Coordinates of C-alpha atoms in Angstrom, one line a residue:
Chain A
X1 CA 4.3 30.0 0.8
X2 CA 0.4 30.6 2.1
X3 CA -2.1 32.2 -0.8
X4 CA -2.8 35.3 1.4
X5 CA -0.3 35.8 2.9
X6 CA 3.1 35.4 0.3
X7 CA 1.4 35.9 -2.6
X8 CA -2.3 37.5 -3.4
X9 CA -5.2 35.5 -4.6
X10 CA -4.6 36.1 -8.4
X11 CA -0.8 35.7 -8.9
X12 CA 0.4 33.9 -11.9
X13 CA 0.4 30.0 -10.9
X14 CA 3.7 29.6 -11.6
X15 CA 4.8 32.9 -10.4
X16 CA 3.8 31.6 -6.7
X17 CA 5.8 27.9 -7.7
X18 CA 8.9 29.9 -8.5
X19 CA 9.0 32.0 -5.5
X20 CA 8.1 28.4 -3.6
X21 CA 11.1 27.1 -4.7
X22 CA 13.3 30.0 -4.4
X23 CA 12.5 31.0 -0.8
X24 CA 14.2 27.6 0.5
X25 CA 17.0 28.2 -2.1
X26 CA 18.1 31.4 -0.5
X27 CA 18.7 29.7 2.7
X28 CA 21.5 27.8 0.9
X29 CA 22.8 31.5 -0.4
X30 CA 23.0 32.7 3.1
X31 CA 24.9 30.2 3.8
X32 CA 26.5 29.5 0.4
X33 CA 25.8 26.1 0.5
X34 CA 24.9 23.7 -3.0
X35 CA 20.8 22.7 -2.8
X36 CA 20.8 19.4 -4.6
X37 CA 16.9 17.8 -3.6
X38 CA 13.4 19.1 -3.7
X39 CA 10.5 17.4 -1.3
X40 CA 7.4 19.9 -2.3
X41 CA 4.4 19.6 -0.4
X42 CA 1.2 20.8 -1.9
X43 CA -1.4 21.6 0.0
X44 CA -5.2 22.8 -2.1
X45 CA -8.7 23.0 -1.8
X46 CA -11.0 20.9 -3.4
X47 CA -11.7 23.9 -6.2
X48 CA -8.7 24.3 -6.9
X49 CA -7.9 24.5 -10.9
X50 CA -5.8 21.2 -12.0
X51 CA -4.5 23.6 -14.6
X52 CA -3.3 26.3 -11.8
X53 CA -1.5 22.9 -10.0
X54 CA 0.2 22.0 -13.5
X55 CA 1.3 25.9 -14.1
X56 CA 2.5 26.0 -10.3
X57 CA 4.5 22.8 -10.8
X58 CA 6.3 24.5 -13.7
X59 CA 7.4 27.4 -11.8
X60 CA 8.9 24.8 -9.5
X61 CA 10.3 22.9 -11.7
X62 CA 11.7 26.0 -13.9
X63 CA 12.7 27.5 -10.9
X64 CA 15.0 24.0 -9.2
X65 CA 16.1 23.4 -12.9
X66 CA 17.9 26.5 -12.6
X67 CA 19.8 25.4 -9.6
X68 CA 20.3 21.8 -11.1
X69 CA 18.2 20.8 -7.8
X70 CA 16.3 17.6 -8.3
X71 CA 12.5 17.2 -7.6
X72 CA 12.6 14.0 -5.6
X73 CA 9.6 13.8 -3.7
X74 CA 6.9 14.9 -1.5
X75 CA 2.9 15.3 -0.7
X76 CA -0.7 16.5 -1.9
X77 CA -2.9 17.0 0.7
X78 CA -6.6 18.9 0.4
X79 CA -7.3 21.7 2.7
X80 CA -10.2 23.6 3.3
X81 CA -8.4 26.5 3.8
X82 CA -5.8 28.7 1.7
X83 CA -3.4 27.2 -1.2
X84 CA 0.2 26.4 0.9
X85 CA 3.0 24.6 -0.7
X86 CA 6.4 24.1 1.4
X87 CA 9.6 23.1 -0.2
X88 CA 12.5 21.7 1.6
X89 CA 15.5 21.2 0.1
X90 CA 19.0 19.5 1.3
X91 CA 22.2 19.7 -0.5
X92 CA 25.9 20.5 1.0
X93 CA 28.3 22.2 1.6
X94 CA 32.5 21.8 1.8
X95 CA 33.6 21.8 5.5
X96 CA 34.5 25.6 6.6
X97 CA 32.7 27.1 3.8
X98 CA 29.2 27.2 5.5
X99 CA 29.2 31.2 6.8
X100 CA 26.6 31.7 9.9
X101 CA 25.2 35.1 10.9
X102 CA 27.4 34.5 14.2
X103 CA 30.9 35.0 12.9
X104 CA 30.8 38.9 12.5
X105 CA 33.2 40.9 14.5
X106 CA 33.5 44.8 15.2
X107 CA 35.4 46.8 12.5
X108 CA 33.9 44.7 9.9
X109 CA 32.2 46.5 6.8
X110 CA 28.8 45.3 5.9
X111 CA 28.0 45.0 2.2
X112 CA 24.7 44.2 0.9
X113 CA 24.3 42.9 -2.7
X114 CA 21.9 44.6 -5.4
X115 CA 19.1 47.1 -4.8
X116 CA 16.9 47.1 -1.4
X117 CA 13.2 48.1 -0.7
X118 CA 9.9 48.0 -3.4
X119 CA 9.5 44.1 -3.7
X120 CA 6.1 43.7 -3.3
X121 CA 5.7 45.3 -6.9
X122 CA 6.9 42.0 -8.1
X123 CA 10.5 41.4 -7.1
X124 CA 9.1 39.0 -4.3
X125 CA 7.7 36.6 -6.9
X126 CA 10.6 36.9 -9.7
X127 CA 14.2 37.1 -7.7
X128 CA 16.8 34.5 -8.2
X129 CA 18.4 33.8 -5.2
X130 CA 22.5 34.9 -5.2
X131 CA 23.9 31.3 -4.9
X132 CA 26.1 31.8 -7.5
X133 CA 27.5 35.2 -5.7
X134 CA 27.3 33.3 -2.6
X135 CA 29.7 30.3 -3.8
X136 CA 32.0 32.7 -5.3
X137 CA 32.3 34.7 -2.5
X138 CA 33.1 32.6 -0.1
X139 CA 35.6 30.4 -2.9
X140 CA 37.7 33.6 -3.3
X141 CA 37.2 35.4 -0.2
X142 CA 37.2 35.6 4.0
X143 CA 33.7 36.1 4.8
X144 CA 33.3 36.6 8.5
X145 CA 29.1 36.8 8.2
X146 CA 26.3 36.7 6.3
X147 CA 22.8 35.7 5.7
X148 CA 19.9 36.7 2.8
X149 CA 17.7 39.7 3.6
X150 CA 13.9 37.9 4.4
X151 CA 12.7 40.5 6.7
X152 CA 14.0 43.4 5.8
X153 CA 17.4 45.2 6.4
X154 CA 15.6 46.7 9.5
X155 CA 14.6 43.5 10.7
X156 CA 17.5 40.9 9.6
X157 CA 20.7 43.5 10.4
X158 CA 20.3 43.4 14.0
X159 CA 19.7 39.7 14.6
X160 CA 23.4 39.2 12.5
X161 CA 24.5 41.7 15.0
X162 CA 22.8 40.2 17.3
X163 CA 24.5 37.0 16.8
X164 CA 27.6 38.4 16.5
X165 CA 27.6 40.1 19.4
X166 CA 28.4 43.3 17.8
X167 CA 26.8 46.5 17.2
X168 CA 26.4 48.2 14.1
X169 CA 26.6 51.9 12.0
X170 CA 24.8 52.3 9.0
X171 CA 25.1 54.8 6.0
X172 CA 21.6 55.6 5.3
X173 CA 22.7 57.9 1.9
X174 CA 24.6 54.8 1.2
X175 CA 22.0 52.0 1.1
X176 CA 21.5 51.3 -2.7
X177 CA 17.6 51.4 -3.6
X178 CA 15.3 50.4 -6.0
X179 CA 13.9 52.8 -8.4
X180 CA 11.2 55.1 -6.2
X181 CA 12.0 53.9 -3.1
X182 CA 12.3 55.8 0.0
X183 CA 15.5 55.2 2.2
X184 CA 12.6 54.4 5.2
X185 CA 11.7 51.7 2.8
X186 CA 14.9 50.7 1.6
X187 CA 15.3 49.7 5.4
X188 CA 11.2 48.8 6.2
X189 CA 10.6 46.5 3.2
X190 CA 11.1 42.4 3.4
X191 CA 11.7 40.4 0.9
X192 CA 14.9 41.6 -0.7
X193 CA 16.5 38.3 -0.9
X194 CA 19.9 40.2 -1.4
X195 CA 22.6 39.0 0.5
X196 CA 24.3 41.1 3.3
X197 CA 27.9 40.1 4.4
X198 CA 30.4 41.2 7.1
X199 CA 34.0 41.6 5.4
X200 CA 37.1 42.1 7.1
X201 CA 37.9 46.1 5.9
X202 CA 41.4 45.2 4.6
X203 CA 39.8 43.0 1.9
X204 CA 37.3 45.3 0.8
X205 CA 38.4 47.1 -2.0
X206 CA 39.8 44.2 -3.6
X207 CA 36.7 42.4 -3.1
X208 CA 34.5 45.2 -4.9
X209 CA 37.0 45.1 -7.4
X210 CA 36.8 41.6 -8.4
X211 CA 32.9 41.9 -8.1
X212 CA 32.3 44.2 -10.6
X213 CA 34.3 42.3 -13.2
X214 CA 32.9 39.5 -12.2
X215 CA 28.6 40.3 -11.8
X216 CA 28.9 43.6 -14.0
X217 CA 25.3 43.8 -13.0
X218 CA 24.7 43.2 -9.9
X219 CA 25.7 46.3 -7.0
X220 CA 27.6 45.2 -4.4
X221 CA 27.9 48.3 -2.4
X222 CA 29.5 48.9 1.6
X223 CA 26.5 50.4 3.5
X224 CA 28.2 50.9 7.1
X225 CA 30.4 48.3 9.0
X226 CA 29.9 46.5 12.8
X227 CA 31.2 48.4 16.0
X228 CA 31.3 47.3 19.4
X229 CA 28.5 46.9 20.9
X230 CA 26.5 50.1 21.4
X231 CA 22.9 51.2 22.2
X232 CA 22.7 52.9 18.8
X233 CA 21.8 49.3 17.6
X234 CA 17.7 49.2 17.9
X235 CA 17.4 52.5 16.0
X236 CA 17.4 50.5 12.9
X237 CA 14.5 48.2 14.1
X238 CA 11.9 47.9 11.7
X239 CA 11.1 45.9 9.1
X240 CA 8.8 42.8 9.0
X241 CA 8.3 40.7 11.8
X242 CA 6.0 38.1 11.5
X243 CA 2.8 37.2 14.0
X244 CA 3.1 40.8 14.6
Chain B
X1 CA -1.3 17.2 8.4
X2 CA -4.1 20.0 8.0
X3 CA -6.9 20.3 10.3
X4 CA -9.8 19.6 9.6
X5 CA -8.5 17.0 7.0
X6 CA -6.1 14.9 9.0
X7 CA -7.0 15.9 12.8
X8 CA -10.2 17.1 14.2
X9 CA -9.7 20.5 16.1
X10 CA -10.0 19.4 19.4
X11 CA -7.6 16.7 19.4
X12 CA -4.2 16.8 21.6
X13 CA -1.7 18.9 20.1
X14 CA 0.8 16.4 21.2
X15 CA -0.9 13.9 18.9
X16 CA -1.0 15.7 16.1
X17 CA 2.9 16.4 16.6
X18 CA 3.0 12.5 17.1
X19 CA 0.9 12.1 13.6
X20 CA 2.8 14.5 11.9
X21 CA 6.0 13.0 12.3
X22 CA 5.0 9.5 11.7
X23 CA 3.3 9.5 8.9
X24 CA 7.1 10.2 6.6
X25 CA 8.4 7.8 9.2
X26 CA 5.6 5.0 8.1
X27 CA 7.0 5.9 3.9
X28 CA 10.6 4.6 5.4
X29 CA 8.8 1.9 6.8
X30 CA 7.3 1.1 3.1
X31 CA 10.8 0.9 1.6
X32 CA 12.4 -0.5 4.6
X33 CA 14.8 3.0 5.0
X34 CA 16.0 4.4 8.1
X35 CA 15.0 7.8 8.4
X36 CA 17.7 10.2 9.6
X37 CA 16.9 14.1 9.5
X38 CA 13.9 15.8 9.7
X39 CA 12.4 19.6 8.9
X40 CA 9.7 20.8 10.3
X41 CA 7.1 23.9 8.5
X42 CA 4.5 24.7 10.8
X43 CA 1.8 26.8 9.6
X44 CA -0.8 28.5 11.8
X45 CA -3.2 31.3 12.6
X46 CA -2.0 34.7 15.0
X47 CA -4.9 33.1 17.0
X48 CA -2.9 29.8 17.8
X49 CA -2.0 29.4 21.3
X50 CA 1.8 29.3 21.5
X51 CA 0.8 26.2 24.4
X52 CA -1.1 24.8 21.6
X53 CA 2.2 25.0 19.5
X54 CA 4.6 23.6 22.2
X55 CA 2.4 20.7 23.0
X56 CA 2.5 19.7 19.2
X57 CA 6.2 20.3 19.5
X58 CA 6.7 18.3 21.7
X59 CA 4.5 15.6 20.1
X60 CA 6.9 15.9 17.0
X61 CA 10.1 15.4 19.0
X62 CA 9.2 12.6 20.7
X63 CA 8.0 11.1 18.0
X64 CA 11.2 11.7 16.1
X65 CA 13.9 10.7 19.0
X66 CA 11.6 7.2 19.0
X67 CA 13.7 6.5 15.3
X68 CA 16.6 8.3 16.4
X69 CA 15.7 10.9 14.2
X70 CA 17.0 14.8 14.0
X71 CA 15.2 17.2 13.7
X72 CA 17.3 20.1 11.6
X73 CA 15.4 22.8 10.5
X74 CA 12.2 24.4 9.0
X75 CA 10.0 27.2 8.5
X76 CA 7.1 28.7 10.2
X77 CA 4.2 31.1 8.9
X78 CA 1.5 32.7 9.3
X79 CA -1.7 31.2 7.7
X80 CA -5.4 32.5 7.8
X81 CA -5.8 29.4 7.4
X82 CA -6.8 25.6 9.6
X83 CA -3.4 25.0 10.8
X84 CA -1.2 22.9 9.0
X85 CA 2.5 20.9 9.5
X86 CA 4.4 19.9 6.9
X87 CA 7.1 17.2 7.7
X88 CA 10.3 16.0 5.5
X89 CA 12.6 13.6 6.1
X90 CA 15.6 12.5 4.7
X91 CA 17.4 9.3 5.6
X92 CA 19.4 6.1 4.3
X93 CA 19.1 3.2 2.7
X94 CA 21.4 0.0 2.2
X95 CA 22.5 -0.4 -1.9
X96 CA 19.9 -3.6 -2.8
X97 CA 17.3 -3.1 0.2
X98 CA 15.3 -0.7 -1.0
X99 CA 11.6 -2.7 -1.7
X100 CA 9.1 -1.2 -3.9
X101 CA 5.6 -1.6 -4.9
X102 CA 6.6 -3.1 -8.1
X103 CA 8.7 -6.3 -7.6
X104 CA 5.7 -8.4 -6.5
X105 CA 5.2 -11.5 -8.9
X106 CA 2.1 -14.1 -10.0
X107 CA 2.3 -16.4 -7.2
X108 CA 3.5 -14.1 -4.2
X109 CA 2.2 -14.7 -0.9
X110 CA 0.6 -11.0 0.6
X111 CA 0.8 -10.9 4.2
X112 CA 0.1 -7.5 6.4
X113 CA 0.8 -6.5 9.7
X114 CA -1.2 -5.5 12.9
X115 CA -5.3 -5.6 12.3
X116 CA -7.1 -3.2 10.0
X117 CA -9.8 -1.0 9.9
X118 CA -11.4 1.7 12.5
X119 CA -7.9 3.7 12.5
X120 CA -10.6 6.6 13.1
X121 CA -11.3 5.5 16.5
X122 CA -7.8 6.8 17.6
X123 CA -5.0 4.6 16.2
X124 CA -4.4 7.3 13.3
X125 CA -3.1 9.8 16.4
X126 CA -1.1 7.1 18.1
X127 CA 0.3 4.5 15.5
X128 CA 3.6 3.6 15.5
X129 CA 5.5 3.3 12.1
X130 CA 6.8 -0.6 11.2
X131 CA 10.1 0.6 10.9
X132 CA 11.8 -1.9 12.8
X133 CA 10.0 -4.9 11.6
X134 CA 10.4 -3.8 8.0
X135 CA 14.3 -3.7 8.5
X136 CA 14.0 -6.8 10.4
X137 CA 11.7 -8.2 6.6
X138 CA 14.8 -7.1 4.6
X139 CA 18.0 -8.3 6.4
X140 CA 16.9 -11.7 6.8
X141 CA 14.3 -12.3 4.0
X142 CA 13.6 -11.8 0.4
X143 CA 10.5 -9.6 -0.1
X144 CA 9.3 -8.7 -3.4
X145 CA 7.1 -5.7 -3.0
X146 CA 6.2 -4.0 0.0
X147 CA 4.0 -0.5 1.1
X148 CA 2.5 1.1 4.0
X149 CA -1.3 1.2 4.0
X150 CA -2.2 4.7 4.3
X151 CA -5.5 4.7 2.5
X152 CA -6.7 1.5 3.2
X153 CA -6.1 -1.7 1.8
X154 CA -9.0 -1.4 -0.6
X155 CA -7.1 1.3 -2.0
X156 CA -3.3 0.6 -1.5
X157 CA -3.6 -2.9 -2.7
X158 CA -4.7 -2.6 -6.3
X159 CA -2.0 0.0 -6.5
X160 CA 0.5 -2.1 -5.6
X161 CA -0.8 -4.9 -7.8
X162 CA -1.0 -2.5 -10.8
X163 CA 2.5 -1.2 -10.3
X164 CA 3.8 -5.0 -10.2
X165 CA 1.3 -5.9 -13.5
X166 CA -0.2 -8.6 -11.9
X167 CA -3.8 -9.3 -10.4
X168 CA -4.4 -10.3 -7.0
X169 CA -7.0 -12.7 -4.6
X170 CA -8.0 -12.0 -0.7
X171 CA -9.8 -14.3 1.4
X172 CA -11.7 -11.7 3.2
X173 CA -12.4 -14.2 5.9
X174 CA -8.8 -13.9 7.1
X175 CA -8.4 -10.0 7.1
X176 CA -7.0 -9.2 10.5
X177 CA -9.3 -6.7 11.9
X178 CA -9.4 -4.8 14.8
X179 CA -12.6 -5.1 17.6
X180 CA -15.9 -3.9 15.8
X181 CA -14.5 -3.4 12.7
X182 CA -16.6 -5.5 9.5
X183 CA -15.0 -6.9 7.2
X184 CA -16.0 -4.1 4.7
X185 CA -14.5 -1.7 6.8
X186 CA -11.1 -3.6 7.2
X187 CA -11.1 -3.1 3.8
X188 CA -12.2 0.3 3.6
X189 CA -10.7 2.3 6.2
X190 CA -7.6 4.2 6.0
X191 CA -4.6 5.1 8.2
X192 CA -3.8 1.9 9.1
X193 CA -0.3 2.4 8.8
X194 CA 0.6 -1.3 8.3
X195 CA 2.6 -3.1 6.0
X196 CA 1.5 -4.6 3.0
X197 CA 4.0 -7.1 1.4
X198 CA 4.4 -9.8 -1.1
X199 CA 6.8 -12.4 -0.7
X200 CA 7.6 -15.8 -2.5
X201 CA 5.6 -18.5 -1.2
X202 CA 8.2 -21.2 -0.3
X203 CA 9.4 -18.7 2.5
X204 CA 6.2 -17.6 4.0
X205 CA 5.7 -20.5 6.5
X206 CA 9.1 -19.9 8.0
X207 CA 8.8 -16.1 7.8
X208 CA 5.9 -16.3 9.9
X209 CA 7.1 -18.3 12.5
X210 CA 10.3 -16.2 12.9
X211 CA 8.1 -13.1 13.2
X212 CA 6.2 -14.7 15.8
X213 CA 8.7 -15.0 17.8
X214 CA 10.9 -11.4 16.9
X215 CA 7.3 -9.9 17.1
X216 CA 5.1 -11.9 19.4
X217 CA 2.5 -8.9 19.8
X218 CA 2.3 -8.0 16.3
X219 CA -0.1 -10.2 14.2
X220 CA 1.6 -10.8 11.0
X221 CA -1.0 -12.5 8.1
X222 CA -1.4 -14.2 5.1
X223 CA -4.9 -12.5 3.3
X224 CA -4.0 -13.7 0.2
X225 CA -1.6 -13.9 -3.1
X226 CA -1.0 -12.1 -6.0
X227 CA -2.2 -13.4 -9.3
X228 CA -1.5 -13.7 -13.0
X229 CA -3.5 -9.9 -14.0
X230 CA -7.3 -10.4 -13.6
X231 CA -10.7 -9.1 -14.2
X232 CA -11.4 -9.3 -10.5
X233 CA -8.6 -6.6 -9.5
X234 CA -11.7 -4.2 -9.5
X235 CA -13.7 -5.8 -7.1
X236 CA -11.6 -4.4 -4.2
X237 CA -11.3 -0.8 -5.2
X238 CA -12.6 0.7 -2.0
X239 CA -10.7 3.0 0.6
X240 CA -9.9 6.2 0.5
X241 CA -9.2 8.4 -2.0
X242 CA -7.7 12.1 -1.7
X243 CA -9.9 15.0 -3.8
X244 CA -13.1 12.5 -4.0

């Protein structure tokens, strides 16, 4: 994370740690793999406060504690330019449980977990990543697809499509929002971190059964389903691409 | 590796891709590990060539297929922002083998590899970690304490001393040092990427002549021995420190 660009200038110190940490961790949601080890790399200028270091490093360490991931090493280096800290993290995953964006096939129904669009109003630096959905999911189910929503549902259902070699409908009434937030933006905005998934339709309703006994709070809701391939598919293009 | 901190901004991409990469390599090097995976976050401006980027990529794949090292994953972003490259690497190490600053003992011989000081000149872009000797150092000899010299020795020596409680004596006289380089500025100078070890004296005179022999272009020298804990430990405090 670069002070600029994901996160402003006067964010809460360990605000920006805890989003550090979490970015990395939603990888392993995608994917529903276990993190395990931390390697942080801080990068800061000269100015910087040693208090702001020590409140960032709590948001990191708050934020891996909640994921029993282990801080086990890493780097300070001064810059002259903009705060940046990376994470990387490594951990596992049991063989045939690690679900790529590739595996989707047509007549599959998407779902997306919780609410899309708004995040910049603070979602962005507060969202726990949906590992614990993730591992579920994937212990009690046949997932076919799925990866965690960086760019935006605009932006990140076409490359699983993509992958897939699929095309895809969407449900635009369907796509559950956050409060005040336009269906445009629903589909525009990045940094969801929800997870979408491509289920085969025959599992479905059992699936959103079991889901809402099991994460009473957290919406898991079908938003459309992958076709065959069609030219229908960059209509949904937007979203945040970055260098753009 | 930021520029501007660890890389002028004219200097090959390739070689900061090479310096990138090696510098984690040179930590296994310190413990004697072999490194194994490796992910990459490069952070740069919208103004970065993407030949600029591909030359350093290339740098940090041939630096990492030298080891035998993946390379896994990563991140990129944007950054307004010098451009910066963060490297992690995960690897291996044999239960036992693992040396750290802190076994060295009162009476330890300290030797160190290659020649020291004027890194600055170019060796900082080009150095090659001591991987291979340091594995070499642990499968067939007993070494109490060992490190990398990243900040010089007038830095990384007292640190290793401290962390091993004991003081320490150099006869400056037989500091290996590269051409033009003063004796000050062996001691000085960082980036040297050598090894720094301390090892009981009653194998250092047949340790040295087997590493002449495995290693007959790499110097290998006595500079001096660690000591009961002195007074003069301060004497040598010199090299580089970050945020001074």
């Amino acid at each position: 994370v670069v002070e600029g660009v994901h996160f402003a200038k006067g964010v809460s110190p360990a605000a920006v740690g805890w989003k550090a940490m979490m970015r990395p961790l939603s990888d392993f949601a995608a994917m529903s793999g276990l993190p395990q080890f931390a390697l942080i790399t801080l990068m800061a200028s000269p100015r910087t406060e040693l208090a702001w270091v020590r409140k960032c490093y709590a948001g990191l360490t708050k934020a891996a504690s909640r994921f029993d991931v282990a801080i086990v090493g890493g780097e300070t280096s001064s810059t002259p330019g903009p705060v940046a800290i990376t994470v990387a993290v490594t951990g596992m995953i049991e063989p045939g449980r690690a679900i790529l964006r590739s595996g989707g096939r047509a007549g599959d129904d998407l779902l997306v977990t919780g609410r899309l669009g708004g995040s910049i109003r603070g979602h962005h630096l507060r969202f726990t990543p949906r590992i614990q959905e993730s591992r579920w999911l994937t212990a009690n189910f046949v997932i076919h697809a799925m990866m965690d929503l960086s760019d935006g549902l605009g932006a990140d259902l076409p490359r699983l499509a993509a992958a897939s070699g699929v095309g895809f409908e969407i449900d635009r009434a369907s796509l559950p929002r956050n409060r005040s937030v336009t269906v445009d933006a629903a589909i525009a905005d990045g940094e969801d971190y929800e997870l979408l998934l491509a289920v085969p339709p025959r599992t479905t309703a059992r699936l959103l059964r079991q889901w809402r006994r099991k994460f009473p709070r957290v919406p898991l809701t079908r938003i459309g389903r992958l076709t065959k391939r069609s030219a229908k598919t960059s209509a949904l293009r937007r979203g945040y691409v970055h260098f753009q």
